[in-house]
Amino acid sequence: GNYNEIEVKAGITGGVTEQLALRVDGGYHKRDGYITDPNTGREFNNIDRYFVRGQAKFETTDIVFRLIGDYAETDEACCGAVNTGSGFVLAPSGRETSINGQLGLITSSLIEALSANPLAGGAVGRDGIVRPFDREGRQMATSPNRSLTEKVKEWGVSGQLDWNLGDVTLTSITAYRDWKAVRSQDIDFSGLDRAYRDGYRTGIKDFTQEIRLKGSAFDGKLDWLVGGFYLNEKLTLTDVVRFGTQTDQFVDGLFNQLTRSALLPGGAQLFGTVAPPVPLDGQVALLSIPTLAAQAAAGGPAVLATFLQPIPRTPDGAGQQADRYQVDTQAFAVFTHNIINITDNVSLTLGLRWNRETKDISANLNASVPACSFWLNPNSALFRGALASQGASPSNPLGLFALAHLYTCNPTINSEFNGSYDGKRTEDEFTGTAKLAFKVSDNFLLYGGYDRGYKSGGYNLDRGSFDSRLLGGNGAQISDLEFGNETVDAYEVGFKSNPIRGFQFNVAGFYQEFKGYQNNSFAGTRFVTTNFDKVISKGVEVESVIRPTSNLTFALNYTLLDTEVRDVRAGADNGQPLTNSPRNVITGAVTWTPQISDTVGALFHVDWRTNSDAHTINNPIAVPFTTNDGYSIVNARVGLNFGKDSQFGIEAYVENLFVTYYNITSFPIPE
């Protein structure tokens, strides 16, 4: 394929004895990256991975046992994203965040200026943000001294035993999986060396055991199944978000722009990286507020120094030295699933499952940032108050201090939260299903049903979810990282039919009510999972398949979807549809497989998807830059196959035939 893509898969299988068969297979997939860095020429989002898997199957009259083992690795340059250059940024507003377009324009300009300024640690000609935004160009500027890599290693083994005990079949499935990843990333997504991850590590080890008994009773009137499930999972994560070499220059440039006024046309600074005669903000405060000068002098030399000297500089690598998290999960479930054949044409399905899950979390957090220590120092209290009085408003009572704290001591690396933490959550939930099916005729099935689903709660493994006492919060509590479980009550009615030979027509109507919907969103510096109070999803699905001949098939489907967030705490999200949920979707396909001769066949296939507008982010200012207008994607494939059983074949394919651009997802970068 294009981008030098190549994928190879192979396998071999065969019988060793009459009871034992073996199989081994593997694959390799490689492709160049599709995002380019104009500063270095590096390519990101490539594919470079392989896997190998072995299986053994032992079978007798009453016993079937299958053993599977696998191993896989990836080593890729991940994960890049293009910058739309939309000019907005997340800015502080008390404890929460809000959008400030003016601040976004300033930060974007600073990224450009500092990236190309050798005096600020940049290099002449380096791009900060690629402009103008080119959808087709797919370029992302990065810092040459930062890598974007992701290495994943995983392996697993599982065994399944099916034992026929006469009228009852016993099934036992035992499995173990070990998955781990290492990632480094330029997380400011620009040529400015402001922030990065250096050797982020995460891993999951899972052991699961499931046992089932199934059988039939009452002369086939009842098909029953009972079982139990156990999960033991250990999740570990070590985070290393750190500041780069141009952090202080960026903060001073931003602060300088925001403090300019008629009385102070040159603005002020904090770190002292802007060339004279730009004063320090503390110096300006002492000169402009006589009572403040008296208070500072009364506080002694240490307090006065916070106004007269730059705040401590940020060395390269300041930030998380190692934030370590571990979450141990124990989950149990018992379940039953039964089909009652009331008559030959009417069946009732009843299922029930009890779920119990316990999560134990431990965290050991260690970050080192001189600016964070400075703000925490009691001698800085008067200076913090002076900053808070500048630009204060009802929506932002902490004024410029909120912004200064965010950019010099971001919550993700705030050393105020250093320490060890422990927590535990346990939850119990019942889930189940109840469905009634009525076979009106051989060609028409009418059905309706109810399902209750469940997704357990957990923890956001990021110190950025803590509340700083300096910003009016109550400090770090392990409960700040917690999010609740999600349940759904789903109803569906519909029918499936074959009204005439070669024609299938199915219709379904559905209504789903999610409580505690787990929404993963970007919160300025991190992705966090939060709970919406309620989400409603309802709609209609129509499916049709037409086969005028045995080698010609047409498929045409339509979905009408209506989703809505119902949670006043969701802010701008309340009353809005979920992301990536277009109201109208039409899909279709045409497949023709003519037989050219006794040993040669052909394939002609086209499929498409057309959907209406949808946005990829719940953010009112970001939507204009990331919303997908209605679009269509067309894929095609042609080929030949050879042999009486089509043992050999060759095909050519193209995905997105008309090269249609659309956004997959989006988030505001931490400018």
GROMACS .gro file of N, CA and C in nm, residues 48 88 205 282 287 297 313 323 336 352 357 380 516 558 593:
model
   45
   48ASP      N    1   0.481  -0.034   1.305
   48ASP     CA    2   0.592  -0.129   1.303
   48ASP      C    3   0.566  -0.230   1.415
   88PHE      N    4  -0.718   2.945   2.028
   88PHE     CA    5  -0.782   2.945   2.159
   88PHE      C    6  -0.703   2.856   2.252
  205LYS      N    7  -0.148  -0.663   3.432
  205LYS     CA    8  -0.140  -0.808   3.442
  205LYS      C    9  -0.277  -0.860   3.486
  282GLY      N   10   0.669   4.204   4.076
  282GLY     CA   11   0.677   4.244   4.216
  282GLY      C   12   0.727   4.386   4.233
  287LEU      N   13   0.587   4.962   4.370
  287LEU     CA   14   0.587   5.103   4.331
  287LEU      C   15   0.446   5.159   4.318
  297ALA      N   16   0.808   4.549   5.353
  297ALA     CA   17   0.923   4.589   5.434
  297ALA      C   18   0.909   4.537   5.577
  313ARG      N   19   1.413   3.001   3.871
  313ARG     CA   20   1.408   2.949   3.734
  313ARG      C   21   1.377   2.799   3.734
  323ASP      N   22   0.599   0.967   3.926
  323ASP     CA   23   0.468   0.952   3.991
  323ASP      C   24   0.423   0.808   3.969
  336THR      N   25  -2.652  -1.637   3.520
  336THR     CA   26  -2.733  -1.741   3.458
  336THR      C   27  -2.796  -1.683   3.332
  352LEU      N   28  -2.944  -1.310   3.425
  352LEU     CA   29  -2.917  -1.229   3.543
  352LEU      C   30  -2.772  -1.249   3.583
  357GLU      N   31  -1.704  -0.575   4.256
  357GLU     CA   32  -1.568  -0.535   4.218
  357GLU      C   33  -1.507  -0.447   4.327
  380SER      N   34   0.604   3.400   5.054
  380SER     CA   35   0.548   3.445   4.926
  380SER      C   36   0.401   3.483   4.937
  516GLY      N   37  -2.467   0.805   3.515
  516GLY     CA   38  -2.325   0.807   3.548
  516GLY      C   39  -2.237   0.787   3.426
  558TYR      N   40  -2.979   0.228   0.719
  558TYR     CA   41  -2.999   0.366   0.764
  558TYR      C   42  -3.015   0.368   0.916
  593THR      N   43  -1.960  -1.115  -0.771
  593THR     CA   44  -1.857  -1.219  -0.779
  593THR      C   45  -1.885  -1.310  -0.898
   0.00000   0.00000   0.00000
